[in-house]
mmCIF file of N, CA and C in Angstrom:
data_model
loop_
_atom_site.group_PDB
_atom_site.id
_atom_site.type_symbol
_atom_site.label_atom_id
_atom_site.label_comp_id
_atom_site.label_asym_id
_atom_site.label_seq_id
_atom_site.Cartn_x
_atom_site.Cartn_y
_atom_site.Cartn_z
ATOM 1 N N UNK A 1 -31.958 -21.226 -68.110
ATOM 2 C CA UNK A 1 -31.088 -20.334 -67.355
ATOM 3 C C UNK A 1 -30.373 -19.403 -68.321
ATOM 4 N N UNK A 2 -30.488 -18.191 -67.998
ATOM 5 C CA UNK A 2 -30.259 -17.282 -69.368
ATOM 6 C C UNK A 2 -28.371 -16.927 -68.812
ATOM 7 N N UNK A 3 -27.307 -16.879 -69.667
ATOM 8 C CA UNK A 3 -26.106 -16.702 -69.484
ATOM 9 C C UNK A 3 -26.190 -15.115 -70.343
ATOM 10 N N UNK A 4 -25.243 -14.739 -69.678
ATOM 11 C CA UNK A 4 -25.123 -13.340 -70.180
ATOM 12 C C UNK A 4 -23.379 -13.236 -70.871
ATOM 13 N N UNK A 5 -23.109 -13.209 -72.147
ATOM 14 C CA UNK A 5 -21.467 -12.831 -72.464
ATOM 15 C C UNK A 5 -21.266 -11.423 -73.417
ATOM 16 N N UNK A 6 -19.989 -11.273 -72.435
ATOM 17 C CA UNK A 6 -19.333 -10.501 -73.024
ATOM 18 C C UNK A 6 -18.323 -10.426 -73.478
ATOM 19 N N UNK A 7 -17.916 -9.011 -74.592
ATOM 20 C CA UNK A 7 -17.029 -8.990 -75.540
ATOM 21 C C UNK A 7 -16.785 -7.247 -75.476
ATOM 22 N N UNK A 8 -15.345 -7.612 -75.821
ATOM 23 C CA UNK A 8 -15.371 -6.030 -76.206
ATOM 24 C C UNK A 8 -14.354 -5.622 -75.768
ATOM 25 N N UNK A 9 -13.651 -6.528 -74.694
ATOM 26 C CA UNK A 9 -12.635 -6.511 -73.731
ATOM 27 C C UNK A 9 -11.088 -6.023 -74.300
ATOM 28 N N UNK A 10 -10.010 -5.386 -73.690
ATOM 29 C CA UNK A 10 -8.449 -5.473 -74.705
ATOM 30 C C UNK A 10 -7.456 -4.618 -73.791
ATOM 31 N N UNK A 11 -6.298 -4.700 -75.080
ATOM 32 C CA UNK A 11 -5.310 -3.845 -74.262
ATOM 33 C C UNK A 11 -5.158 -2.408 -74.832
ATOM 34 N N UNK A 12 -5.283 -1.186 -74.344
ATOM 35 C CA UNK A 12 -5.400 0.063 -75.012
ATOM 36 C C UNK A 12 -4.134 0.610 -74.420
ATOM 37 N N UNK A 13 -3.979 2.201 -75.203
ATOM 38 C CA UNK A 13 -3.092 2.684 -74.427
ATOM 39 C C UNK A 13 -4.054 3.872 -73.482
ATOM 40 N N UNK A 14 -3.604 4.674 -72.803
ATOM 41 C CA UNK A 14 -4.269 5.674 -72.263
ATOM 42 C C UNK A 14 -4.693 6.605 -73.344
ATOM 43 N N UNK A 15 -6.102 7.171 -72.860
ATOM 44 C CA UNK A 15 -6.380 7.505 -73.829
ATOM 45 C C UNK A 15 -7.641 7.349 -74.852
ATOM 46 N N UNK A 16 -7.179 6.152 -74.894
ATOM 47 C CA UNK A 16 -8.000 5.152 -75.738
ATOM 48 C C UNK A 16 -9.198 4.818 -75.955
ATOM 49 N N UNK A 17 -10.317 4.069 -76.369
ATOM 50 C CA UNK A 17 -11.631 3.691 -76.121
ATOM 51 C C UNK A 17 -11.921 2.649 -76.454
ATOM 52 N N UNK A 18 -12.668 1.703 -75.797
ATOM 53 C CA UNK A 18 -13.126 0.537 -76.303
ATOM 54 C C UNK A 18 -14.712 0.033 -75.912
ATOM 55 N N UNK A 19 -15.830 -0.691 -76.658
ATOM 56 C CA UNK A 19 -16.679 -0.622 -76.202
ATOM 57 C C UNK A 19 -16.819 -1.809 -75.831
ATOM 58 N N UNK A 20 -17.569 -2.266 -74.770
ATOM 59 C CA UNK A 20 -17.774 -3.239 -74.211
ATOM 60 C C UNK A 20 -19.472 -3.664 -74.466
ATOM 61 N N UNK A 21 -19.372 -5.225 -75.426
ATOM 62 C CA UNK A 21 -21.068 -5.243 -75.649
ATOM 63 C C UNK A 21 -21.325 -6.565 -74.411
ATOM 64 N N UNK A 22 -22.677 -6.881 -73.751
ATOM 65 C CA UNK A 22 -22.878 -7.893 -73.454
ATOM 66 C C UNK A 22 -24.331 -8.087 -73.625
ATOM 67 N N UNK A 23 -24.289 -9.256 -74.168
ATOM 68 C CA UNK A 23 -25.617 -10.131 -74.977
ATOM 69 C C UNK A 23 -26.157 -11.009 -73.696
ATOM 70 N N UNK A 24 -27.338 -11.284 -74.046
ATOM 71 C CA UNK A 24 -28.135 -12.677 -72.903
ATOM 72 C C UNK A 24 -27.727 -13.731 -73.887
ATOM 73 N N UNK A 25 -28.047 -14.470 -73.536
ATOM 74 C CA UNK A 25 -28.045 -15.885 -74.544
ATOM 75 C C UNK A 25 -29.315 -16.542 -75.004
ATOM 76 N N UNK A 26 -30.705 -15.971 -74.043
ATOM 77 C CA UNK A 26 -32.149 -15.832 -74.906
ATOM 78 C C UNK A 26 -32.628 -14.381 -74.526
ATOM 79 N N UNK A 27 -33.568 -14.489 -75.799
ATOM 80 C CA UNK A 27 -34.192 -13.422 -75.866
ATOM 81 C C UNK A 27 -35.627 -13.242 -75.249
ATOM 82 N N UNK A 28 -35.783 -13.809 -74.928
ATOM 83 C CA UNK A 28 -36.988 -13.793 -74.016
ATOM 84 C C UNK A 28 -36.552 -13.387 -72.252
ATOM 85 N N UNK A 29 -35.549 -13.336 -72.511
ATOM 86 C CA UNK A 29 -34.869 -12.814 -71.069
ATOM 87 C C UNK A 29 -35.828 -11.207 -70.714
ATOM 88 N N UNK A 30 -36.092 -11.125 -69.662
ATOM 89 C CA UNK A 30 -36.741 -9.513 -69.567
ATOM 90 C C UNK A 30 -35.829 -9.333 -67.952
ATOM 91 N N UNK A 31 -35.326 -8.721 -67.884
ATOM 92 C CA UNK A 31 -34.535 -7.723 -66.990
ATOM 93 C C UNK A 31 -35.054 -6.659 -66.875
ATOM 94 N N UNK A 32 -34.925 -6.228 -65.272
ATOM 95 C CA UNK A 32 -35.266 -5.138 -64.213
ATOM 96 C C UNK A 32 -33.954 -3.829 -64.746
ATOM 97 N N UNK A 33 -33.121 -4.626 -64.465
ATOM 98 C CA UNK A 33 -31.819 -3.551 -64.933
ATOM 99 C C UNK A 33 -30.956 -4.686 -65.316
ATOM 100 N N UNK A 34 -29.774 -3.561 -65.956
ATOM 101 C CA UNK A 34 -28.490 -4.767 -66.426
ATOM 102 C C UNK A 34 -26.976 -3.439 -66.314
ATOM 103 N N UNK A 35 -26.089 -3.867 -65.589
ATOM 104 C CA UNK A 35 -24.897 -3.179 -65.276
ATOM 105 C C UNK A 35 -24.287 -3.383 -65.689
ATOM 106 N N UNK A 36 -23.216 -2.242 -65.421
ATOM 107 C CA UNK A 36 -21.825 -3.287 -65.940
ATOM 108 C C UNK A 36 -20.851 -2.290 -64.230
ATOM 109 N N UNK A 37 -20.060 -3.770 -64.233
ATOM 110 C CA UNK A 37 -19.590 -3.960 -62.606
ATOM 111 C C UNK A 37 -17.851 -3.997 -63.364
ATOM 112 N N UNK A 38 -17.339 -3.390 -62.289
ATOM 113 C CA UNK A 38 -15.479 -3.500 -62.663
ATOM 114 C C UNK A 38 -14.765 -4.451 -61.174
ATOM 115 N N UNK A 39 -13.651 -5.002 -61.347
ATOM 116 C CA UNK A 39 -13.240 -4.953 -60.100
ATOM 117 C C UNK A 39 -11.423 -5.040 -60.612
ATOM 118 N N UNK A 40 -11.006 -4.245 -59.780
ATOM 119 C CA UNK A 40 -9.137 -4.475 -60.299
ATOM 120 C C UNK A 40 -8.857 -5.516 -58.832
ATOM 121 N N UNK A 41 -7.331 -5.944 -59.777
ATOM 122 C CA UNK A 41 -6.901 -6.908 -58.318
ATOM 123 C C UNK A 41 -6.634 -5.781 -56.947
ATOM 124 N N UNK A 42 -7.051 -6.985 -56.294
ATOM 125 C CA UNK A 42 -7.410 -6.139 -54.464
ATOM 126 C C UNK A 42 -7.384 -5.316 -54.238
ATOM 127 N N UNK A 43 -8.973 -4.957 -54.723
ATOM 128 C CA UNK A 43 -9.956 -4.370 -54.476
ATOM 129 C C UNK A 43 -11.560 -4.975 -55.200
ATOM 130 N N UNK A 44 -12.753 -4.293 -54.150
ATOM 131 C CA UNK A 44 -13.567 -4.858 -54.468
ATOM 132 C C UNK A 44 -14.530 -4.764 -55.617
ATOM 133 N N UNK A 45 -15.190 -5.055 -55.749
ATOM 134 C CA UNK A 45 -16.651 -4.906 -56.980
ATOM 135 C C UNK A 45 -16.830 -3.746 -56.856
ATOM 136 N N UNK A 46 -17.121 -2.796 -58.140
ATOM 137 C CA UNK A 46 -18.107 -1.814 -57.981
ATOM 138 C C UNK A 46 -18.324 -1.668 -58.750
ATOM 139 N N UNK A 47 -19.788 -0.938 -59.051
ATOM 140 C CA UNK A 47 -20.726 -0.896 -60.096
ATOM 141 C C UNK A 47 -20.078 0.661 -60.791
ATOM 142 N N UNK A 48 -20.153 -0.201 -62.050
ATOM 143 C CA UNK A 48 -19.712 1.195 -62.718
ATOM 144 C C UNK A 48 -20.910 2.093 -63.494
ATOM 145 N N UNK A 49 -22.002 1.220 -63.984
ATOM 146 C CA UNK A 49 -22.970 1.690 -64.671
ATOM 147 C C UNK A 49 -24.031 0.697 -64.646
ATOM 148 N N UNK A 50 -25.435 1.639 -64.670
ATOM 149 C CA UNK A 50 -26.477 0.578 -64.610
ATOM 150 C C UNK A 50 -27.422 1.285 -65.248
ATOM 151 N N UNK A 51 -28.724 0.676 -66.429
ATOM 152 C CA UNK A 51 -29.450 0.581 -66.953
ATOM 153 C C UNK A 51 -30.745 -0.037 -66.806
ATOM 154 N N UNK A 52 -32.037 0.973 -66.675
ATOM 155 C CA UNK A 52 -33.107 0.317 -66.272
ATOM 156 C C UNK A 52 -33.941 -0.271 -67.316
ATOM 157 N N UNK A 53 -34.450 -1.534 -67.475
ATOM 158 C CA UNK A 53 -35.238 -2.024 -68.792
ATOM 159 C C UNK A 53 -36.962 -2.135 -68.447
ATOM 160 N N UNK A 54 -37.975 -1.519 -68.938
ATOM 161 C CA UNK A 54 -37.951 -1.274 -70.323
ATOM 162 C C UNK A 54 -37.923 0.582 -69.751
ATOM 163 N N UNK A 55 -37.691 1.415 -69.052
ATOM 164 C CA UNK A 55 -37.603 2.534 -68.836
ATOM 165 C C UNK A 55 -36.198 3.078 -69.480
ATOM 166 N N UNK A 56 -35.487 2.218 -69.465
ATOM 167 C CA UNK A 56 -34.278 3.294 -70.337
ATOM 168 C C UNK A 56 -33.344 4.076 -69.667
ATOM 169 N N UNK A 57 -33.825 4.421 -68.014
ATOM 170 C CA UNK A 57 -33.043 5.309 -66.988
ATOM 171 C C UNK A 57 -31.778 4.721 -66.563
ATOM 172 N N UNK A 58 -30.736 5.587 -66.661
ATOM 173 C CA UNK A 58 -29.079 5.349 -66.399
ATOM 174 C C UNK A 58 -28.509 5.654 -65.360
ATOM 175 N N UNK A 59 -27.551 5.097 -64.913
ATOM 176 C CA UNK A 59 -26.869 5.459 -63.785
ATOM 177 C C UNK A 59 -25.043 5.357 -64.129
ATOM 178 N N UNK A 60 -24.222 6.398 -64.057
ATOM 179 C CA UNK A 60 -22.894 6.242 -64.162
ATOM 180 C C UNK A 60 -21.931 6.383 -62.649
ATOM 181 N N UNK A 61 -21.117 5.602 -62.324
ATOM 182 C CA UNK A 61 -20.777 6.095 -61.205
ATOM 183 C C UNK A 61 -19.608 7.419 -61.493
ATOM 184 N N UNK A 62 -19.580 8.243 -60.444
ATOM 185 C CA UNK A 62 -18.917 9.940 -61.044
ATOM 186 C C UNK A 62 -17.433 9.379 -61.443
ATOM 187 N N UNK A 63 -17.236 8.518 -61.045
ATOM 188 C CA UNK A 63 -15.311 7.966 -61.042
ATOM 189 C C UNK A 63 -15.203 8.060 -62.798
ATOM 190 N N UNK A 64 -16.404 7.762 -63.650
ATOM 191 C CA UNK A 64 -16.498 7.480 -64.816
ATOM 192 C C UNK A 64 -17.320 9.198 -65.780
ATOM 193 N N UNK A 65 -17.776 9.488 -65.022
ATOM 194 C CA UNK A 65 -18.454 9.668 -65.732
ATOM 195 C C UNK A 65 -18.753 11.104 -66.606
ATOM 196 N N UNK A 66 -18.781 11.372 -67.759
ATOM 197 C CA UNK A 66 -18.572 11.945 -68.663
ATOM 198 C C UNK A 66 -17.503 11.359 -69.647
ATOM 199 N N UNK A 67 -17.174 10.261 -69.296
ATOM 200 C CA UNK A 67 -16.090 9.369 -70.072
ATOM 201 C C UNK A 67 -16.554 7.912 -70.797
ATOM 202 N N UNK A 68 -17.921 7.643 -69.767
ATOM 203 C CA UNK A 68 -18.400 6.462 -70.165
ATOM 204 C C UNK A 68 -19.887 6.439 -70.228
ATOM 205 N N UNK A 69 -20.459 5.689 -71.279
ATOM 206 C CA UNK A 69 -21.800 5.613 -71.429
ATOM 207 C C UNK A 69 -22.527 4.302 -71.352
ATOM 208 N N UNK A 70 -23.545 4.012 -70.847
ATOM 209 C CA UNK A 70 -23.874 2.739 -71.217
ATOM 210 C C UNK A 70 -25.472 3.043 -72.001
ATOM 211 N N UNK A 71 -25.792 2.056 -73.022
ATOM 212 C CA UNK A 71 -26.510 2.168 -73.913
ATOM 213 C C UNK A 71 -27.516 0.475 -73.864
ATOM 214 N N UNK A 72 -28.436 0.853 -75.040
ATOM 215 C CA UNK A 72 -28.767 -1.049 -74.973
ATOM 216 C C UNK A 72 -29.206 -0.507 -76.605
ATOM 217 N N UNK A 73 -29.316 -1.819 -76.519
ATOM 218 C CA UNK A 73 -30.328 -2.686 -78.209
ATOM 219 C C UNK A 73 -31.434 -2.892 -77.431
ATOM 220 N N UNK A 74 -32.655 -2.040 -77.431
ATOM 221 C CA UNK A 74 -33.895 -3.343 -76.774
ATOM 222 C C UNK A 74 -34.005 -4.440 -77.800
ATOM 223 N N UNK A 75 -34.272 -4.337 -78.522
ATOM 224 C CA UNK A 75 -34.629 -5.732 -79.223
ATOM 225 C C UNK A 75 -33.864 -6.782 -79.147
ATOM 226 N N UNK A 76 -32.214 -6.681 -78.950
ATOM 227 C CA UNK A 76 -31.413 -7.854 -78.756
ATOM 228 C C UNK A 76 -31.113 -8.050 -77.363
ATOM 229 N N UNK A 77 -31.347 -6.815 -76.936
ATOM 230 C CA UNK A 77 -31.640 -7.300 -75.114
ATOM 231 C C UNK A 77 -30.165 -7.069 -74.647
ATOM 232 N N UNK A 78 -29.405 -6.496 -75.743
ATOM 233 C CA UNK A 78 -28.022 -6.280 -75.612
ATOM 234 C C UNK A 78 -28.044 -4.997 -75.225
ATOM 235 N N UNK A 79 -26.312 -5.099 -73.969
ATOM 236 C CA UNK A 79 -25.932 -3.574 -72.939
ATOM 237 C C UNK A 79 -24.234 -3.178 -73.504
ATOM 238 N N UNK A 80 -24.439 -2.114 -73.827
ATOM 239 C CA UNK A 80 -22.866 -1.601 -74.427
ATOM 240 C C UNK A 80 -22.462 -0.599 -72.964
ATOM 241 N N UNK A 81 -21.211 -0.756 -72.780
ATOM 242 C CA UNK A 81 -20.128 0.114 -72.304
ATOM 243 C C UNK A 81 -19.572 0.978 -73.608
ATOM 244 N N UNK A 82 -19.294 1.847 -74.103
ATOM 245 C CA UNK A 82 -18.477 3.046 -74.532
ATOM 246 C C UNK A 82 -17.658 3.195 -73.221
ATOM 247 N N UNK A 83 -16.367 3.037 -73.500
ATOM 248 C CA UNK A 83 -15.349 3.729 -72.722
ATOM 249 C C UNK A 83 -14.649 4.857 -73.257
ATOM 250 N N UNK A 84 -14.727 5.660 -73.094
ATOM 251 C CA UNK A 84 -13.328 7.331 -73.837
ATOM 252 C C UNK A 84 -12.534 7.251 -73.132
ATOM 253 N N UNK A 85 -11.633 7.811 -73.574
ATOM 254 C CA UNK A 85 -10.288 8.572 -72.720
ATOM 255 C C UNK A 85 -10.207 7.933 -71.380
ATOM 256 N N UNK A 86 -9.505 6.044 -71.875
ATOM 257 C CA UNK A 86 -9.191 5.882 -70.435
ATOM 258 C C UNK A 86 -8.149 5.705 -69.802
ATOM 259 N N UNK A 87 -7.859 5.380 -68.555
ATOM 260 C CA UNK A 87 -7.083 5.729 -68.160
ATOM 261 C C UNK A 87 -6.309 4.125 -67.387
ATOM 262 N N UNK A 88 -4.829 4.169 -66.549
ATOM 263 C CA UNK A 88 -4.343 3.074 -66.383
ATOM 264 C C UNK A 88 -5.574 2.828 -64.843
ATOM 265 N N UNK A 89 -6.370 3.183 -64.231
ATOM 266 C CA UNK A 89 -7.185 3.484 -63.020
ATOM 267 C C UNK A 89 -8.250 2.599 -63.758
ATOM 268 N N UNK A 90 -8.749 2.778 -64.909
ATOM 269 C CA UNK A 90 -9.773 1.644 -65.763
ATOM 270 C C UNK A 90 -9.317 0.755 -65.746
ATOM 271 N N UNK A 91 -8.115 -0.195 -65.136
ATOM 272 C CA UNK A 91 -7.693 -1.579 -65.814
ATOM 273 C C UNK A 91 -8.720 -2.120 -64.663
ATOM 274 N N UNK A 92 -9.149 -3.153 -65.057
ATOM 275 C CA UNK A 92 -9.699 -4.417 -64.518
ATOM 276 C C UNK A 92 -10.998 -5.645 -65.014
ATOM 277 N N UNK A 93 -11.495 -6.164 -64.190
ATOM 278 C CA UNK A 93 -12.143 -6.853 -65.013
ATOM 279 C C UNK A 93 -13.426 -6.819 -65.448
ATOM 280 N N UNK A 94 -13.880 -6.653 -66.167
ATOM 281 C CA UNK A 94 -15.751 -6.050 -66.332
ATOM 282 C C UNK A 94 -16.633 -7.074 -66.708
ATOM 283 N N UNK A 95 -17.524 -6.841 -65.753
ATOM 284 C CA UNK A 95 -18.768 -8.264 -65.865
ATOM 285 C C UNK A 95 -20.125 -7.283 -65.916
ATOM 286 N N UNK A 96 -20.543 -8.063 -66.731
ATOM 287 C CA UNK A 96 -22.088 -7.728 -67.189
ATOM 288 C C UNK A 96 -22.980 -8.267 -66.109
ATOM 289 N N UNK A 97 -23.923 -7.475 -65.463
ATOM 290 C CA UNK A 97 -24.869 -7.783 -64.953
ATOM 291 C C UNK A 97 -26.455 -7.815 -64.664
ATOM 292 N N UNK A 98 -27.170 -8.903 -64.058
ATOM 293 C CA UNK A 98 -28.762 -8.691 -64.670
ATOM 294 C C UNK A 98 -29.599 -8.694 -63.374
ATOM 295 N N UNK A 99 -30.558 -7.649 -63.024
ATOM 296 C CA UNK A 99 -31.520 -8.174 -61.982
ATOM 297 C C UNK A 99 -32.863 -8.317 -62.649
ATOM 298 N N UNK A 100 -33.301 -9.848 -62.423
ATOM 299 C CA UNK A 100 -34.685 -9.954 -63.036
ATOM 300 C C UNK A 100 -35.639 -9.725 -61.536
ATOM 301 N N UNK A 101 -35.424 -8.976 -60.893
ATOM 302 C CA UNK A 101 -36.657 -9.271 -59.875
ATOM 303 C C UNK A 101 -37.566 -8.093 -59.869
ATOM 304 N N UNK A 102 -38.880 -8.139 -59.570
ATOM 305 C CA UNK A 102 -39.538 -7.215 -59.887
ATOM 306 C C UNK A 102 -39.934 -6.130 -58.741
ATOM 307 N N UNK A 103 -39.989 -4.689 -58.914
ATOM 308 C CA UNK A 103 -39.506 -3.952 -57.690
ATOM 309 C C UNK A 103 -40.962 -2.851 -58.138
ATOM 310 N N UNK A 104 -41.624 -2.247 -56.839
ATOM 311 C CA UNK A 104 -42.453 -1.362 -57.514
ATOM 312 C C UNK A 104 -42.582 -0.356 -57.939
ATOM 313 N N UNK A 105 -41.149 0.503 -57.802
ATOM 314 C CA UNK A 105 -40.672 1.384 -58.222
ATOM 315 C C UNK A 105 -39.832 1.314 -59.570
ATOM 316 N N UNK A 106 -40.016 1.611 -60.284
ATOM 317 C CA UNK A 106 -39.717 1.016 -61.744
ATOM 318 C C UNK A 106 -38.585 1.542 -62.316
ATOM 319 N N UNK A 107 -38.574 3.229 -61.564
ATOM 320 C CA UNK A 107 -37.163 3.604 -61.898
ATOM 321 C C UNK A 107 -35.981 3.217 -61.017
ATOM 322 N N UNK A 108 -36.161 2.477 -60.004
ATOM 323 C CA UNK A 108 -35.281 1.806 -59.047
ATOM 324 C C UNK A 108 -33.800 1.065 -59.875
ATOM 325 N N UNK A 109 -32.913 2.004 -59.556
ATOM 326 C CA UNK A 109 -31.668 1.030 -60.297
ATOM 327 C C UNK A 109 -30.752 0.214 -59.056
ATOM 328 N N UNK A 110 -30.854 -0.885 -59.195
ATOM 329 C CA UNK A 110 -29.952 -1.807 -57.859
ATOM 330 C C UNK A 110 -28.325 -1.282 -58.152
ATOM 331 N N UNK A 111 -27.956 -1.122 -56.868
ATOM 332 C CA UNK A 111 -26.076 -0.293 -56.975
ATOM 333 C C UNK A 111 -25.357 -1.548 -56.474
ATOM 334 N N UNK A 112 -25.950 -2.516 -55.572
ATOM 335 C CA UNK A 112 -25.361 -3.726 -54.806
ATOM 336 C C UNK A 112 -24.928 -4.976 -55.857
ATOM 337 N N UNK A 113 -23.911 -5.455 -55.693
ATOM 338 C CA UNK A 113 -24.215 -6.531 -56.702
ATOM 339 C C UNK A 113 -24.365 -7.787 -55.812
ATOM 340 N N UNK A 114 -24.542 -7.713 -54.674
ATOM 341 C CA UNK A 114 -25.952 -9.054 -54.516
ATOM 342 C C UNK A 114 -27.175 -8.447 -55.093
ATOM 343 N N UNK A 115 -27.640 -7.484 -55.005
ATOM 344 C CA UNK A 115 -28.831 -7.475 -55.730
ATOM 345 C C UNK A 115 -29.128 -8.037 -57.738
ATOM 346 N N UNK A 116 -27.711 -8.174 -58.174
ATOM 347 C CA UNK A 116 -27.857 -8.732 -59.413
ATOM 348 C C UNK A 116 -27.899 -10.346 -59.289
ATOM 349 N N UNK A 117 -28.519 -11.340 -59.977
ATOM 350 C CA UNK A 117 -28.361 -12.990 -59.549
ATOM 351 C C UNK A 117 -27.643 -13.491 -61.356
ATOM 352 N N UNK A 118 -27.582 -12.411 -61.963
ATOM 353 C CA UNK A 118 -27.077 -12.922 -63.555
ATOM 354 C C UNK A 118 -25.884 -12.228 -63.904
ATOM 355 N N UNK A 119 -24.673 -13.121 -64.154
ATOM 356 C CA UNK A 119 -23.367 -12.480 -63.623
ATOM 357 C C UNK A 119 -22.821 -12.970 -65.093
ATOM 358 N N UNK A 120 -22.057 -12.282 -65.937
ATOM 359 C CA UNK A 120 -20.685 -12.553 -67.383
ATOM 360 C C UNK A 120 -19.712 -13.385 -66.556
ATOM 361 N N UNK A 121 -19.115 -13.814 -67.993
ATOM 362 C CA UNK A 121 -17.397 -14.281 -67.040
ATOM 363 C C UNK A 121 -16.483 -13.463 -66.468
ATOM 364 N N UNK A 122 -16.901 -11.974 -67.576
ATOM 365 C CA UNK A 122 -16.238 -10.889 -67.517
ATOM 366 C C UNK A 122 -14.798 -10.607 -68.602
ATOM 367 N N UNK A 123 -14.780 -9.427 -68.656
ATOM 368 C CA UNK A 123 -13.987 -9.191 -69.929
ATOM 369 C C UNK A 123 -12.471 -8.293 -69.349
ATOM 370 N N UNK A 124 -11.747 -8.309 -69.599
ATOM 371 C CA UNK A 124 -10.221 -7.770 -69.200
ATOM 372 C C UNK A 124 -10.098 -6.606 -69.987
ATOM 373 N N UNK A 125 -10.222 -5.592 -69.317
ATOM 374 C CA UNK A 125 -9.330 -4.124 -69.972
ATOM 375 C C UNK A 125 -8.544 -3.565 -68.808
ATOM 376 N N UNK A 126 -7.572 -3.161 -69.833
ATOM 377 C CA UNK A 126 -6.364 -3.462 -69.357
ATOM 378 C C UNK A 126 -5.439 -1.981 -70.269
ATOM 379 N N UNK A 127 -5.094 -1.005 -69.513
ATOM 380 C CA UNK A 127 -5.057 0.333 -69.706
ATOM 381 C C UNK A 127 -3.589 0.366 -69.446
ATOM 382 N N UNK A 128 -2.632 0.674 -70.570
ATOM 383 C CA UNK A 128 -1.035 1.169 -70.352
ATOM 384 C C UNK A 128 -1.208 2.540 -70.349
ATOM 385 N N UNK A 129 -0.150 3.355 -69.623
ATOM 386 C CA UNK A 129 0.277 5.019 -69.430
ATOM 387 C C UNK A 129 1.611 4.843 -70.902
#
């Protein structure tokens, strides 16, 4: 059962940047896509960014975007967040996510997170004004 953790997590001021990495725990793991999901207290999940493997195709949601990038290592199977210039609206908690299922459309990026079944503990950023 492959665990996925992350790191990268902190307290910034506005402004600020921090990158967020998350690793599998084997490497033989092969993933469809791998996200990264936010949620602040009450309110729900949403996908902030998603990455298609082995195609490389990205998805940012607009709330983010030109501020945030997501990237990988293929070889370590590892997914980075870059955050820029963020803001106290970025605080919450960020979990790495994985869909291994196989779809026939290859550039297909899943936006649902039932559609992911490989979930982080998740990492805390946490944005002062």
């Amino acid at each position: 059962q492959v665990q996925l953790v992350e790191s990268g997590g902190g307290s910034v001021q506005a402004g600020g940047s921090l990158r967020l990495t998350c690793a599998p725990s084997v490497h033989t793991f092969n993933p469809h896509a791998m996200a990264w999901f936010r949620q602040a207290p009450g309110k729900e999940r949403e996908l902030v960014a998603a990455l298609g493997w082995p195609e490389g195709n990205t998805y940012v949601t607009n709330v983010v975007k030109g501020r945030f990038t997501i990237s990988r290592d293929e070889a370590k199977k590892t997914v980075y967040l870059q955050m820029n210039r963020l803001n106290p609206e970025d605080t919450a908690l960020y979990y790495c996510a994985a869909d291994l299922t196989w779809y026939s459309e290859r550039f297909y990026l899943p936006s649902r997170s039932s559609e992911y079944a490989y979930w982080g503990q998740g990492t805390q950023v946490t944005v002062s004004s």
